[in-house]
PDB file of C-alpha atoms in Angstrom:
ATOM      1  CA  MET A  94      -3.905 -16.860  21.370  1.00  0.00           C
ATOM      2  CA  ASP A  95      -5.835 -14.315  22.638  1.00  0.00           C
ATOM      3  CA  ALA A  96      -2.777 -11.841  22.068  1.00  0.00           C
ATOM      4  CA  LEU A  97      -2.624 -12.560  18.421  1.00  0.00           C
ATOM      5  CA  LEU A  98      -6.433 -11.397  18.138  1.00  0.00           C
ATOM      6  CA  TYR A  99      -4.962  -7.793  19.235  1.00  0.00           C
ATOM      7  CA  LEU A 100      -1.342  -8.222  17.859  1.00  0.00           C
ATOM      8  CA  VAL A 101      -2.149  -8.700  14.366  1.00  0.00           C
ATOM      9  CA  PRO A 102      -4.955  -5.924  13.849  1.00  0.00           C
ATOM     10  CA  GLY A 103      -2.555  -3.906  15.660  1.00  0.00           C
ATOM     11  CA  VAL A 104       0.356  -4.385  13.400  1.00  0.00           C
ATOM     12  CA  MET A 105      -2.196  -4.023  10.201  1.00  0.00           C
ATOM     13  CA  ILE A 106      -3.123  -0.619  11.668  1.00  0.00           C
ATOM     14  CA  THR A 107       0.381   0.492  12.382  1.00  0.00           C
ATOM     15  CA  GLY A 108       0.768  -0.144   8.710  1.00  0.00           C
ATOM     16  CA  CYS A 109      -2.026   1.604   7.389  1.00  0.00           C
ATOM     17  CA  VAL A 110      -1.039   4.677   9.668  1.00  0.00           C
ATOM     18  CA  PHE A 111       2.613   4.493   8.052  1.00  0.00           C
ATOM     19  CA  ALA A 112       1.350   4.225   4.617  1.00  0.00           C
ATOM     20  CA  ALA A 113      -1.256   6.872   4.900  1.00  0.00           C
ATOM     21  CA  VAL A 114       1.641   9.366   6.182  1.00  0.00           C
ATOM     22  CA  GLN A 115       4.046   8.392   3.403  1.00  0.00           C
ATOM     23  CA  VAL A 116       1.241   9.020   0.617  1.00  0.00           C
ATOM     24  CA  ILE A 117       0.262  12.447   2.255  1.00  0.00           C
ATOM     25  CA  ARG A 118       3.967  13.321   2.422  1.00  0.00           C
ATOM     26  CA  ARG A 119       4.767  12.595  -1.135  1.00  0.00           C
ATOM     27  CA  ALA A 120       1.917  14.388  -2.217  1.00  0.00           C
ATOM     28  CA  LEU A 121       2.701  17.416  -0.280  1.00  0.00           C
ATOM     29  CA  ARG A 122       6.367  17.310  -1.683  1.00  0.00           C
ATOM     30  CA  THR A 123       4.872  17.061  -5.492  1.00  0.00           C
ATOM     31  CA  SER A 124       2.775  19.890  -4.623  1.00  0.00           C
ATOM     32  CA  ARG A 125       5.237  22.042  -3.103  1.00  0.00           C
ATOM     33  CA  ALA A 126       7.527  21.383  -6.182  1.00  0.00           C
ATOM     34  CA  TRP A 127       4.874  22.445  -8.328  1.00  0.00           C
ATOM     35  CA  THR A 128       3.921  25.724  -6.817  1.00  0.00           C
ATOM     36  CA  HIS A 129       7.196  26.634  -5.174  1.00  0.00           C
ATOM     37  CA  GLY A 130       9.881  24.858  -7.049  1.00  0.00           C
ATOM     38  CA  LEU A 131      12.547  25.905  -9.613  1.00  0.00           C
ATOM     39  CA  THR A 132      12.378  24.366 -13.205  1.00  0.00           C
ATOM     40  CA  ALA A 133      15.173  22.742 -15.313  1.00  0.00           C
ATOM     41  CA  GLU A 134      15.325  20.859 -18.386  1.00  0.00           C
ATOM     42  CA  GLY A 135      15.763  17.118 -17.979  1.00  0.00           C
ATOM     43  CA  ARG A 136      16.059  14.317 -19.929  1.00  0.00           C
ATOM     44  CA  CYS A 137      14.605  10.820 -19.798  1.00  0.00           C
ATOM     45  CA  LEU A 138      17.309   8.318 -19.437  1.00  0.00           C
ATOM     46  CA  HIS A 139      15.264   5.170 -19.445  1.00  0.00           C
ATOM     47  CA  THR A 140      11.781   3.698 -19.291  1.00  0.00           C
ATOM     48  CA  TYR A 141      10.799   0.303 -17.689  1.00  0.00           C
ATOM     49  CA  MET A 142       7.801  -1.531 -16.599  1.00  0.00           C
ATOM     50  CA  LYS A 143       7.701  -3.182 -13.411  1.00  0.00           C
ATOM     51  CA  THR A 144       5.023  -6.135 -13.207  1.00  0.00           C
ATOM     52  CA  SER A 145       3.208  -7.767 -10.328  1.00  0.00           C
ATOM     53  CA  GLY A 146       0.825 -10.513  -9.953  1.00  0.00           C
ATOM     54  CA  GLY A 147       0.239 -13.586 -12.087  1.00  0.00           C
ATOM     55  CA  HIS A 148      -0.304 -17.124 -11.514  1.00  0.00           C
ATOM     56  CA  ASP A 149      -3.874 -16.765  -9.834  1.00  0.00           C
ATOM     57  CA  THR A 150      -4.133 -13.060  -9.519  1.00  0.00           C
ATOM     58  CA  ASN A 151      -4.282 -10.065 -11.820  1.00  0.00           C
ATOM     59  CA  VAL A 152      -1.247  -8.994 -13.608  1.00  0.00           C
ATOM     60  CA  ARG A 153      -0.377  -5.243 -12.851  1.00  0.00           C
ATOM     61  CA  SER A 154       2.185  -3.112 -14.854  1.00  0.00           C
ATOM     62  CA  THR A 155       3.641  -0.109 -13.688  1.00  0.00           C
ATOM     63  CA  LEU A 156       5.452   2.562 -15.736  1.00  0.00           C
ATOM     64  CA  HIS A 157       8.738   3.930 -14.394  1.00  0.00           C
ATOM     65  CA  HIS A 158      10.862   6.814 -15.938  1.00  0.00           C
ATOM     66  CA  VAL A 159      14.305   7.411 -14.808  1.00  0.00           C
ATOM     67  CA  TYR A 160      15.143  11.348 -15.619  1.00  0.00           C
ATOM     68  CA  GLU A 161      18.244  13.237 -15.041  1.00  0.00           C
ATOM     69  CA  PHE A 162      18.653  16.838 -14.628  1.00  0.00           C
ATOM     70  CA  THR A 163      21.072  19.788 -13.747  1.00  0.00           C
ATOM     71  CA  THR A 164      20.362  22.189 -10.995  1.00  0.00           C
ATOM     72  CA  ARG A 165      21.058  25.773 -11.305  1.00  0.00           C
ATOM     73  CA  GLU A 166      23.949  25.331  -9.091  1.00  0.00           C
ATOM     74  CA  GLY A 167      25.279  22.760 -11.552  1.00  0.00           C
ATOM     75  CA  GLU A 168      24.802  19.573  -9.559  1.00  0.00           C
ATOM     76  CA  ARG A 169      23.434  16.727 -11.590  1.00  0.00           C
ATOM     77  CA  PHE A 170      20.551  14.451 -10.223  1.00  0.00           C
ATOM     78  CA  ARG A 171      18.834  11.198 -11.403  1.00  0.00           C
ATOM     79  CA  PHE A 172      15.579  10.290 -10.246  1.00  0.00           C
ATOM     80  CA  ASP A 173      13.133   7.515 -10.803  1.00  0.00           C
ATOM     81  CA  GLU A 174       9.308   8.327 -11.034  1.00  0.00           C
ATOM     82  CA  ILE A 175       6.297   6.299 -11.019  1.00  0.00           C
ATOM     83  CA  GLY A 176       3.746   6.920 -13.739  1.00  0.00           C
ATOM     84  CA  GLY A 177       4.136  10.016 -15.926  1.00  0.00           C
ATOM     85  CA  ASP A 178       3.236  10.256 -19.643  1.00  0.00           C
ATOM     86  CA  SER A 179       3.578   7.148 -21.471  1.00  0.00           C
ATOM     87  CA  THR A 180       4.601   8.796 -24.576  1.00  0.00           C
ATOM     88  CA  VAL A 181       7.841   9.939 -22.842  1.00  0.00           C
ATOM     89  CA  VAL A 182      10.740   7.830 -24.068  1.00  0.00           C
ATOM     90  CA  ALA A 183      14.417   7.684 -23.434  1.00  0.00           C
ATOM     91  CA  GLY A 184      16.151  10.597 -24.860  1.00  0.00           C
ATOM     92  CA  ASP A 185      13.030  12.843 -24.754  1.00  0.00           C
ATOM     93  CA  HIS A 186      13.390  16.391 -23.066  1.00  0.00           C
ATOM     94  CA  VAL A 187      10.926  17.267 -20.165  1.00  0.00           C
ATOM     95  CA  VAL A 188      10.651  20.147 -17.739  1.00  0.00           C
ATOM     96  CA  VAL A 189      11.816  18.921 -14.347  1.00  0.00           C
ATOM     97  CA  ARG A 190      10.472  20.848 -11.110  1.00  0.00           C
ATOM     98  CA  TYR A 191      12.333  20.673  -7.953  1.00  0.00           C
ATOM     99  CA  LEU A 192      12.900  22.357  -4.706  1.00  0.00           C
ATOM    100  CA  ALA A 193      16.213  24.077  -4.230  1.00  0.00           C
ATOM    101  CA  GLU A 194      16.519  22.699  -0.817  1.00  0.00           C
ATOM    102  CA  ARG A 195      15.636  19.207  -1.780  1.00  0.00           C
ATOM    103  CA  PRO A 196      16.654  18.436  -5.450  1.00  0.00           C
ATOM    104  CA  GLN A 197      16.375  14.667  -5.167  1.00  0.00           C
ATOM    105  CA  TRP A 198      12.693  15.182  -4.688  1.00  0.00           C
ATOM    106  CA  ALA A 199      12.089  16.185  -8.357  1.00  0.00           C
ATOM    107  CA  THR A 200       9.118  15.650 -10.398  1.00  0.00           C
ATOM    108  CA  ALA A 201       8.607  15.397 -14.063  1.00  0.00           C
ATOM    109  CA  LEU A 202       4.903  15.027 -13.619  1.00  0.00           C
ATOM    110  CA  ARG A 203       2.858  17.875 -15.341  1.00  0.00           C
ATOM    111  CA  PRO A 204       1.130  19.787 -12.605  1.00  0.00           C
ATOM    112  CA  ALA A 205      -2.390  18.462 -11.788  1.00  0.00           C
ATOM    113  CA  GLN A 206      -3.559  19.310  -8.188  1.00  0.00           C
ATOM    114  CA  GLY A 207      -7.061  18.010  -8.560  1.00  0.00           C
ATOM    115  CA  ARG A 208      -5.793  14.627  -9.656  1.00  0.00           C
ATOM    116  CA  LEU A 209      -3.261  14.682  -6.962  1.00  0.00           C
ATOM    117  CA  ILE A 210      -5.541  15.669  -4.186  1.00  0.00           C
ATOM    118  CA  LEU A 211      -8.212  13.055  -5.417  1.00  0.00           C
ATOM    119  CA  GLY A 212      -5.427  10.252  -5.727  1.00  0.00           C
ATOM    120  CA  THR A 213      -4.161  10.912  -2.317  1.00  0.00           C
ATOM    121  CA  GLY A 214      -7.734  11.018  -0.713  1.00  0.00           C
ATOM    122  CA  VAL A 215      -8.579   7.773  -2.242  1.00  0.00           C
ATOM    123  CA  LEU A 216      -5.572   6.181  -1.014  1.00  0.00           C
ATOM    124  CA  VAL A 217      -5.969   7.566   2.527  1.00  0.00           C
ATOM    125  CA  ALA A 218      -9.413   6.563   2.628  1.00  0.00           C
ATOM    126  CA  PHE A 219      -8.518   3.020   1.567  1.00  0.00           C
ATOM    127  CA  MET A 220      -6.428   2.896   4.635  1.00  0.00           C
ATOM    128  CA  GLY A 221      -8.699   4.261   6.792  1.00  0.00           C
ATOM    129  CA  VAL A 222     -11.214   1.713   5.763  1.00  0.00           C
ATOM    130  CA  VAL A 223      -8.828  -1.001   6.406  1.00  0.00           C
ATOM    131  CA  ALA A 224      -7.840   0.362   9.769  1.00  0.00           C
ATOM    132  CA  VAL A 225     -11.497   0.650  10.904  1.00  0.00           C
ATOM    133  CA  GLY A 226     -11.968  -2.873   9.870  1.00  0.00           C
ATOM    134  CA  CYS A 227      -8.948  -3.961  11.928  1.00  0.00           C
ATOM    135  CA  VAL A 228     -10.459  -2.134  14.959  1.00  0.00           C
ATOM    136  CA  LEU A 229     -13.797  -3.704  14.371  1.00  0.00           C
ATOM    137  CA  PHE A 230     -12.448  -7.284  14.097  1.00  0.00           C
ATOM    138  CA  ALA A 231     -10.444  -6.528  17.379  1.00  0.00           C
ATOM    139  CA  VAL A 232     -13.359  -5.384  19.233  1.00  0.00           C
ATOM    140  CA  SER A 233     -15.770  -8.128  18.160  1.00  0.00           C
ATOM    141  CA  ALA A 234     -12.987 -10.912  18.905  1.00  0.00           C
ATOM    142  CA  HIS A 235     -12.737  -9.398  22.269  1.00  0.00           C
ATOM    143  CA  SER A 236     -16.608  -9.763  23.087  1.00  0.00           C
ATOM    144  CA  ALA A 237     -16.701 -13.040  21.420  1.00  0.00           C
ATOM    145  CA  PHE A 238     -13.845 -14.336  23.754  1.00  0.00           C
TER     146      PHE A 238
END
């Protein structure tokens, strides 16, 4: 039983660290595509909404776009991107930014460094608060027992 008091917070901390690393990696990839990437004309193939929640919780909807573009080398790529401009619909042409060495990490989001930094910071801070809460729980459980 005592092991659970350390195992559960440990697993949660590990999950928080993993999520924070993924958020930071995604932000760095997007930033590199904006600043050092090549541009190509892309086309929106499809848009869809993913919903989650319901019943006793709030319903959340997330807008997704599926884009296709051709690199300068002639390779075709498709990618699914969360968010983006809600006025972009299937058939619209967009500017796609991609890194020559990693075209699968393309983005059609308009460059907004401040928004990217703020969003990443908020998510990482949230993960940090949860991790600190887990540590405090484990310490207080240790001292209580």
